[in-house]
Amino acid sequence: MVVTVGFLYAKSQKVYKMQCLTGTQGFDSRVSWIHIIENKESALFLHGGELVFCTGSIYNGEEWLLDYIKKLQKSRASGLVINIGPFIRSVPKSVAAFCEQRGFPLFVIPWSVRLVDITRYLCQFIIEEETREQQFLQYFLFILMHPGQCGNACRALRTYGIDIDKAFRVFVVRPAERRRLDEAAAQMSACEPDVHVLTYGDALVCVAPDEGESNAWSRAWEWREYFLGRDLSVTVCVGSAVPSVERLSESYTRASAMTALVSETRPVVQYERVGVYKLLLDGPSPGTLRQFYDDTMKGLDEYDAAHHSSLVETLEYYLSHRCSIKDTAVHEVVHRNTVLYKLNKIETITGKKLNEEEDKLDILIALKIKKLFSIQKDG
């Protein structure tokens, strides 16, 4: 059960005389925590999903309150509860109309209600739900890590109301700053109520209902922008869609493997959009791919290691820049004849002709295997 605005309102309506003025369209919004904020500047520091309480101790008229609510909305707060009393005696009609138009839940409670009591009362429901959430996240983790032994875990998830026979997809979100992993997890959980967020290693593993390739791509970029707005750079690897919870490990394995493909210029990658890498992810075993790499490139790696040279780097640049000798010479700050000498050396060591289509294809695939599986020179 997700703790929603409507659920907490139902719990508070009689016990603490909470009244809803407007914004019932937002009753399905998830509540991540309860927070008391009196000044509008502090509203910008919310993570998202908070139900906010306010006494209006620095209330400065109708325009002030409207601006305050706009800032709460910008930070994705779930709703606002105003403690009616000496500071705010009644909610202006324009404020109520604005909240109704935006679907932003707006409540009032009498001054006789102590905020310490109602906030503690409501927080207990959120804590209970978080405990329950952590329990079934462990089931998700077991399914991801033990695909052949996950029958009991899948059945347990069904008892939590998870439709285990629907399509899902795994996203691996990796923050640039490892120390902010828990913070990122909290923010993700607050702003994405339909996503189950686990922390594993140095990344967030996000399990979401599949809504199609295009929507998954858009969602990944939205998360990227969301975290950038909070001064945190993340990369997102989008795994394949799978038809049921039982096969989640397939999506996770693909998303994890694609970590090697992200870069500053390519912060988001998706299984359906990585071209030939799909064949490598789903094709032969890693051992077979490693053997193909060694058969093609091991001699060149060994030569570079023995002579402290960089023939592999020259080859990679040359192939990725339209096989341009001129561009490669400019990049390495050498004469074009030096590049020609290096290319001839590469052909001699590998036994591959760079102007022959099949030989060049072998080298290109080997280099992609190296990138995908992070093969190092020392093997």
PDB file of N, CA, C and O in Angstrom, residues 224 235 259-269 371:
ATOM      1  N   ARG A 224      17.472  12.018 -15.647  1.00  0.00           N
ATOM      2  CA  ARG A 224      18.769  12.685 -15.808  1.00  0.00           C
ATOM      3  C   ARG A 224      18.626  14.193 -15.543  1.00  0.00           C
ATOM      4  O   ARG A 224      19.400  14.789 -14.785  1.00  0.00           O
ATOM      5  N   THR A 235      24.157   8.784 -14.675  1.00  0.00           N
ATOM      6  CA  THR A 235      24.011   8.076 -15.939  1.00  0.00           C
ATOM      7  C   THR A 235      22.876   7.074 -15.768  1.00  0.00           C
ATOM      8  O   THR A 235      22.623   6.591 -14.653  1.00  0.00           O
ATOM      9  N   THR A 259      26.670  -0.368 -18.697  1.00  0.00           N
ATOM     10  CA  THR A 259      27.374   0.683 -17.958  1.00  0.00           C
ATOM     11  C   THR A 259      28.661   1.084 -18.668  1.00  0.00           C
ATOM     12  O   THR A 259      29.078   2.246 -18.641  1.00  0.00           O
ATOM     13  N   ALA A 260      29.303   0.109 -19.330  1.00  0.00           N
ATOM     14  CA  ALA A 260      30.559   0.384 -20.030  1.00  0.00           C
ATOM     15  C   ALA A 260      30.364   1.309 -21.229  1.00  0.00           C
ATOM     16  O   ALA A 260      31.341   1.855 -21.758  1.00  0.00           O
ATOM     17  N   LEU A 261      29.118   1.497 -21.668  1.00  0.00           N
ATOM     18  CA  LEU A 261      28.860   2.279 -22.882  1.00  0.00           C
ATOM     19  C   LEU A 261      28.560   3.748 -22.591  1.00  0.00           C
ATOM     20  O   LEU A 261      28.532   4.560 -23.512  1.00  0.00           O
ATOM     21  N   VAL A 262      28.316   4.093 -21.332  1.00  0.00           N
ATOM     22  CA  VAL A 262      27.961   5.484 -21.031  1.00  0.00           C
ATOM     23  C   VAL A 262      29.213   6.352 -21.010  1.00  0.00           C
ATOM     24  O   VAL A 262      30.319   5.871 -20.797  1.00  0.00           O
ATOM     25  N   SER A 263      29.003   7.634 -21.242  1.00  0.00           N
ATOM     26  CA  SER A 263      30.104   8.604 -21.221  1.00  0.00           C
ATOM     27  C   SER A 263      29.505   9.977 -20.960  1.00  0.00           C
ATOM     28  O   SER A 263      28.279  10.137 -20.849  1.00  0.00           O
ATOM     29  N   GLU A 264      30.361  10.983 -20.890  1.00  0.00           N
ATOM     30  CA  GLU A 264      29.878  12.353 -20.675  1.00  0.00           C
ATOM     31  C   GLU A 264      28.969  12.794 -21.811  1.00  0.00           C
ATOM     32  O   GLU A 264      28.018  13.545 -21.600  1.00  0.00           O
ATOM     33  N   THR A 265      29.280  12.368 -23.018  1.00  0.00           N
ATOM     34  CA  THR A 265      28.471  12.763 -24.167  1.00  0.00           C
ATOM     35  C   THR A 265      27.325  11.788 -24.423  1.00  0.00           C
ATOM     36  O   THR A 265      26.471  12.047 -25.259  1.00  0.00           O
ATOM     37  N   ARG A 266      27.323  10.678 -23.711  1.00  0.00           N
ATOM     38  CA  ARG A 266      26.272   9.677 -23.878  1.00  0.00           C
ATOM     39  C   ARG A 266      25.847   9.168 -22.499  1.00  0.00           C
ATOM     40  O   ARG A 266      26.097   8.034 -22.127  1.00  0.00           O
ATOM     41  N   PRO A 267      25.161  10.025 -21.713  1.00  0.00           N
ATOM     42  CA  PRO A 267      24.844   9.665 -20.332  1.00  0.00           C
ATOM     43  C   PRO A 267      23.678   8.693 -20.190  1.00  0.00           C
ATOM     44  O   PRO A 267      23.465   8.140 -19.106  1.00  0.00           O
ATOM     45  N   VAL A 268      22.910   8.510 -21.260  1.00  0.00           N
ATOM     46  CA  VAL A 268      21.768   7.593 -21.227  1.00  0.00           C
ATOM     47  C   VAL A 268      21.912   6.587 -22.365  1.00  0.00           C
ATOM     48  O   VAL A 268      22.131   6.971 -23.515  1.00  0.00           O
ATOM     49  N   VAL A 269      21.826   5.301 -22.038  1.00  0.00           N
ATOM     50  CA  VAL A 269      21.833   4.254 -23.058  1.00  0.00           C
ATOM     51  C   VAL A 269      20.658   3.324 -22.813  1.00  0.00           C
ATOM     52  O   VAL A 269      20.232   3.133 -21.670  1.00  0.00           O
ATOM     53  N   LYS A 371      35.147  -2.850 -25.233  1.00  0.00           N
ATOM     54  CA  LYS A 371      34.453  -1.754 -24.555  1.00  0.00           C
ATOM     55  C   LYS A 371      33.341  -2.284 -23.661  1.00  0.00           C
ATOM     56  O   LYS A 371      33.186  -1.854 -22.514  1.00  0.00           O
TER      57      LYS A 371
END
